[in-house]
mmCIF file of C-alpha atoms in Angstrom:
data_model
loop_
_atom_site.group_PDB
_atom_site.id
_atom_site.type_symbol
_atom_site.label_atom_id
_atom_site.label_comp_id
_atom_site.label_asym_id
_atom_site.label_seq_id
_atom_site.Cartn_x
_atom_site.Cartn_y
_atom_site.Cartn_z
ATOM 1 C CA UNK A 69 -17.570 -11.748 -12.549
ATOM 2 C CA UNK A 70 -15.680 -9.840 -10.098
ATOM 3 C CA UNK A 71 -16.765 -6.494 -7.846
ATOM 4 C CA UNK A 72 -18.799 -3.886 -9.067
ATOM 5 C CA UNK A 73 -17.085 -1.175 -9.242
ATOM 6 C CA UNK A 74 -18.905 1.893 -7.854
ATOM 7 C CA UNK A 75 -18.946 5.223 -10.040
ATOM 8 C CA UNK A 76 -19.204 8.066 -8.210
ATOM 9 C CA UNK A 77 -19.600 11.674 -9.538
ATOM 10 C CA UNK A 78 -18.507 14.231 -7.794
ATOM 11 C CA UNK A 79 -17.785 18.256 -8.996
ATOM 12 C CA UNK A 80 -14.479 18.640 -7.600
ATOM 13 C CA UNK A 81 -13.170 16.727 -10.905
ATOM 14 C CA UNK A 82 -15.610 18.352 -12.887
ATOM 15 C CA UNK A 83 -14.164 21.346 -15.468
ATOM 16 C CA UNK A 84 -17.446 22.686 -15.909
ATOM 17 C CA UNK A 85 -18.557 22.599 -12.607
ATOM 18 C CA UNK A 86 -15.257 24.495 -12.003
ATOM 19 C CA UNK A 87 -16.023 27.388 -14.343
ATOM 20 C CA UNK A 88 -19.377 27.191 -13.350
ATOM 21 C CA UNK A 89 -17.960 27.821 -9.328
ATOM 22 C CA UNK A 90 -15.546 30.240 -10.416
ATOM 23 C CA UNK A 91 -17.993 32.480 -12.123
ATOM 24 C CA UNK A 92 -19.932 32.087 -8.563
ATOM 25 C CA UNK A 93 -17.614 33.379 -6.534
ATOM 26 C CA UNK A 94 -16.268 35.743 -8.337
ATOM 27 C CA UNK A 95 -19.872 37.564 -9.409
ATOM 28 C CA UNK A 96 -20.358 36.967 -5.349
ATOM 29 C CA UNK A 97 -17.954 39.269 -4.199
ATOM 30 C CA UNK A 98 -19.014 41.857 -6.209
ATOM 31 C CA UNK A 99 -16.122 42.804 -8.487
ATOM 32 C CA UNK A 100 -13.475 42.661 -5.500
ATOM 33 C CA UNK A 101 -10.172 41.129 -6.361
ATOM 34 C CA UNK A 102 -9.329 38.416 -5.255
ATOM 35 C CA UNK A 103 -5.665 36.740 -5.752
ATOM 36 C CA UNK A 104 -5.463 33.311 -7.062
ATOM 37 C CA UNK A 105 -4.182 31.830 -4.521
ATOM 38 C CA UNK A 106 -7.635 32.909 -2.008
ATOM 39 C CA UNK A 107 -9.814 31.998 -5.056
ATOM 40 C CA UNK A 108 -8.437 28.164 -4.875
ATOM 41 C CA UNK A 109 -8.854 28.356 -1.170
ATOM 42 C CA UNK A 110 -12.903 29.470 -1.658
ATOM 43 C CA UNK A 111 -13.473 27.124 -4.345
ATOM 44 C CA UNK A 112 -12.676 24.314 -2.247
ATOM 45 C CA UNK A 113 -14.670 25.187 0.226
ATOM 46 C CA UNK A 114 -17.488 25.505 -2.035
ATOM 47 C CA UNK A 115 -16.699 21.789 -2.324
ATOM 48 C CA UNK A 116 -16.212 20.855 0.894
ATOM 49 C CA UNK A 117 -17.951 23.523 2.946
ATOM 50 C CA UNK A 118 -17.518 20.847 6.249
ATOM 51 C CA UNK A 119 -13.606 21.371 6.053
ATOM 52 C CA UNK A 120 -14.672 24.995 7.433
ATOM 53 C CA UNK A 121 -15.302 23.707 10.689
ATOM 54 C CA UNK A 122 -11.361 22.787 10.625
ATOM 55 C CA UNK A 123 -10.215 26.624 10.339
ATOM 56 C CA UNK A 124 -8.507 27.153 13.229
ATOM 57 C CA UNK A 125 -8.377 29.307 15.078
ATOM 58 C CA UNK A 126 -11.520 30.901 13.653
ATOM 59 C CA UNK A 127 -10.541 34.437 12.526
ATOM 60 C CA UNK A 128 -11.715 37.276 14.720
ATOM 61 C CA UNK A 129 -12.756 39.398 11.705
ATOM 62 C CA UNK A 130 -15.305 37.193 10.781
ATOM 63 C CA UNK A 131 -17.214 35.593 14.183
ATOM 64 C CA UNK A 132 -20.073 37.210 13.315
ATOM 65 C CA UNK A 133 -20.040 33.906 10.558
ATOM 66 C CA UNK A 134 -18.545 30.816 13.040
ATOM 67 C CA UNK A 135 -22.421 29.798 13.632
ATOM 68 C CA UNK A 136 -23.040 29.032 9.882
ATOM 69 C CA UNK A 137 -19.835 27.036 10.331
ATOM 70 C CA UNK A 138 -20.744 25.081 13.165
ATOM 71 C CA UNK A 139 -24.013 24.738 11.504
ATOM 72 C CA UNK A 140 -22.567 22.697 8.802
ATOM 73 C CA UNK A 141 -23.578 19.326 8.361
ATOM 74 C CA UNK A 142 -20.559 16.800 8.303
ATOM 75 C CA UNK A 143 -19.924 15.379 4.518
ATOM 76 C CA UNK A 144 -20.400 12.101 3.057
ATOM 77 C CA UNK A 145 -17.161 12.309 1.683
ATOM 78 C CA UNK A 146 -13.985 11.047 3.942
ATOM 79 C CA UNK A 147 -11.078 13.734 3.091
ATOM 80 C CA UNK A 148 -8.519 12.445 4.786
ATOM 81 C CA UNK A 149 -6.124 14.706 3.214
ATOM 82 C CA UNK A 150 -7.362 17.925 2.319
ATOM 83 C CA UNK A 151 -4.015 19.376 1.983
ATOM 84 C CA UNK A 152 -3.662 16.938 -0.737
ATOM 85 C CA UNK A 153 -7.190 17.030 -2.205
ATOM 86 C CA UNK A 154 -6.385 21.022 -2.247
ATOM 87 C CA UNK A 155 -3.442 20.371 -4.641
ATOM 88 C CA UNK A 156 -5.114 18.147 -6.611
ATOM 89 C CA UNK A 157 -7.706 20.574 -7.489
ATOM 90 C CA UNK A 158 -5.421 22.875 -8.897
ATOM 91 C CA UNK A 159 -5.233 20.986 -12.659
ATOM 92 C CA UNK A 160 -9.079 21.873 -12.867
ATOM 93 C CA UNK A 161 -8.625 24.997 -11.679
ATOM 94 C CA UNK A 162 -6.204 26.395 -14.293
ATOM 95 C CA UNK A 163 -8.004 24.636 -17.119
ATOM 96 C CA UNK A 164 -10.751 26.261 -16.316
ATOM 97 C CA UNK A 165 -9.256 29.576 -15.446
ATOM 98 C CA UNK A 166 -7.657 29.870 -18.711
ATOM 99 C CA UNK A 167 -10.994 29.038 -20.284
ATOM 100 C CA UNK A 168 -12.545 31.709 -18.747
ATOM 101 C CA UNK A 169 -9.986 34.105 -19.777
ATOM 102 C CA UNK A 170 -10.057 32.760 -23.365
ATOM 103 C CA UNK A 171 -13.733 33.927 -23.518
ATOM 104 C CA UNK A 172 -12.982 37.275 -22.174
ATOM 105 C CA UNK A 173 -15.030 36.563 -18.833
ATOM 106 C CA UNK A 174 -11.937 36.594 -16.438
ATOM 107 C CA UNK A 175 -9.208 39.959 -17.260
ATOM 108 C CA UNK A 176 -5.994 38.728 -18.528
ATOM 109 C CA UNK A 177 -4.383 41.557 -17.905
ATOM 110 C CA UNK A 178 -5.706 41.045 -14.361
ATOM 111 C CA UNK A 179 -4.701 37.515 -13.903
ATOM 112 C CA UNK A 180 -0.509 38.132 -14.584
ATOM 113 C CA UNK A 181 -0.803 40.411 -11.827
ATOM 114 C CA UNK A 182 -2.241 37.447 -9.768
ATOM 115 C CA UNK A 183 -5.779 38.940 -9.484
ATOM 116 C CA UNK A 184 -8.613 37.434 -10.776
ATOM 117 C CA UNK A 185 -11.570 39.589 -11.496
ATOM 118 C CA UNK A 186 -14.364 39.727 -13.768
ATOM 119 C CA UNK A 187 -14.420 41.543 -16.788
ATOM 120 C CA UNK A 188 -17.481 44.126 -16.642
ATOM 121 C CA UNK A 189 -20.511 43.144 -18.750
ATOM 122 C CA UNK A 190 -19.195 39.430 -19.774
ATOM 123 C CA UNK A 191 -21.750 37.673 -17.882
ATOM 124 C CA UNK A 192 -24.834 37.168 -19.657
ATOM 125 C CA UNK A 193 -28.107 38.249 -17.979
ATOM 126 C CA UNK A 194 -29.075 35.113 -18.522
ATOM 127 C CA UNK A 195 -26.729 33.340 -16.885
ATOM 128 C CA UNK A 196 -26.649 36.000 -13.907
ATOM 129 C CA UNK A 197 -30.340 34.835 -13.320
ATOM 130 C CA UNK A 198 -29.369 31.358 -13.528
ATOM 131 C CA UNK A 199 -26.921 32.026 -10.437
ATOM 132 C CA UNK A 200 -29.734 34.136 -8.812
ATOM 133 C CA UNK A 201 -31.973 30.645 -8.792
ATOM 134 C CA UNK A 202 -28.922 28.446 -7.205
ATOM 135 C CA UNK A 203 -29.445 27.925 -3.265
ATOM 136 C CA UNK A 204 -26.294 27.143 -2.718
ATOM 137 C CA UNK A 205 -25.443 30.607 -3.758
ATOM 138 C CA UNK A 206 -28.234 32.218 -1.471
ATOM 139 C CA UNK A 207 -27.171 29.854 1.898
ATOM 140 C CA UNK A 208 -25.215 31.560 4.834
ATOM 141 C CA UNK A 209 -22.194 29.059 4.243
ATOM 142 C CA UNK A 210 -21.871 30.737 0.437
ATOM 143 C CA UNK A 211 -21.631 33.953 2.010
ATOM 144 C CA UNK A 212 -19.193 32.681 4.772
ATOM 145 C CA UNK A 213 -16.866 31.909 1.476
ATOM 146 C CA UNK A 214 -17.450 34.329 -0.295
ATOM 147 C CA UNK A 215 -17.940 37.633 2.069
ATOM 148 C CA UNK A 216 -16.549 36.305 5.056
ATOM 149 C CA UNK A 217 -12.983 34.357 4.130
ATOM 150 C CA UNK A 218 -11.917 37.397 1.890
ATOM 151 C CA UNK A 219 -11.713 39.723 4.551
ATOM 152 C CA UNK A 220 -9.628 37.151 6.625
ATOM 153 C CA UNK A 221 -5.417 38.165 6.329
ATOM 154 C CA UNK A 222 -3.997 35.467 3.808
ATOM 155 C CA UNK A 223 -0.383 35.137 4.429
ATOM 156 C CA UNK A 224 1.442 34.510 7.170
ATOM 157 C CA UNK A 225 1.556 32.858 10.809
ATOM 158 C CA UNK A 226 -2.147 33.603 11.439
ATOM 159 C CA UNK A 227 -3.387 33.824 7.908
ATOM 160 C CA UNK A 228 -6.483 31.328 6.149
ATOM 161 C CA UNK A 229 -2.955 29.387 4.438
ATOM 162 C CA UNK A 230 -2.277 28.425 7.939
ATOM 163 C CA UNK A 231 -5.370 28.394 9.491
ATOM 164 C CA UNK A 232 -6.799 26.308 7.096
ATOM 165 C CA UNK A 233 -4.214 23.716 6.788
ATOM 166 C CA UNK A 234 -4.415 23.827 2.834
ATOM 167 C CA UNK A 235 -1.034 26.066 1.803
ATOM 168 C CA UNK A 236 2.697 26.528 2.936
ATOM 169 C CA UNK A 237 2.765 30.071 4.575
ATOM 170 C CA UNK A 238 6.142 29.640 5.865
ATOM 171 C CA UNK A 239 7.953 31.475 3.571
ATOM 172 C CA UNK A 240 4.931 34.568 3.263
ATOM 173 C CA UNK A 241 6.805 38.124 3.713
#
């Protein structure tokens, strides 16, 4: 008998931990647009919320929020890459995208212009007072994510694709 072999879950690989994150984020910032490219970015944070502490330089727009960041506790996991565990994500992030939008929760119409919203109503009360009981949801870091990196500029030399390390912003306009 050789090794054991260690199974470990965790929710990054998880498609209904990703819809379940999506759905999070999105109801979080209130019906604001966000582009897919900034909802990746926030969804892996909610992942790896340590890996904020490597934003750099921290944005002026949001300082107010660099103490919840600090105040992170550093992860069990190792990411050694998060460029590449970034891209990886991506397969469970358009599966569960196009779930969403197959159950009406997430605007199609919305999505080919490369925003990502909500669709009014399509959120069950229940399920809104599900996410109401999460403490993730309620913790400063959440609202870091989710208030906080939206209001940071995206593209470009000093946007969260290069500050955070995660996305080629060369080429941005």
């Amino acid at each position: 008998m050789g090794e054991a072999e260690v199974l470990i879950y965790h929710p990054a690989f998880d498609a209904n931990h990703c819809l379940y994150r999506i759905v999070s984020i999105l109801h979080a910032t209130n019906y604001t647009p966000v582009s897919w490219s900034l909802l990746r970015i926030l969804d892996f944070y909610y992942l790896f919320p340590g890996q904020l502490k490597n934003i750099k330089p921290w944005p002026r727009e949001i300082q107010k929020f660099k103490t919840h960041a600090t105040k992170i506790p550093d992860q069990f996991e190792d990411i050694t890459n998060p460029a590449r565990t970034f891209f990886e994500l991506q397969s469970f992030q358009k599966t569960a995208m196009l779930e969403l939008i197959s159950k009406g929760i997430i605007s199609k119409t919305s999505f080919d212009n490369d925003i990502i919203e909500l669709e009014p109503n399509s959120i069950a009360t229940a399920y809104i007072e599900l996410l109401e009981t999460d403490d993730f949801l309620k913790s400063d870091i959440f609202k870091l994510i989710t208030m906080g990196l939206p209001k940071v500029k995206f593209s470009g030399a000093n946007g969260l694709k290069s500050r955070s390390g995660l996305m080629e912003y060369v080429y941005d306009i």
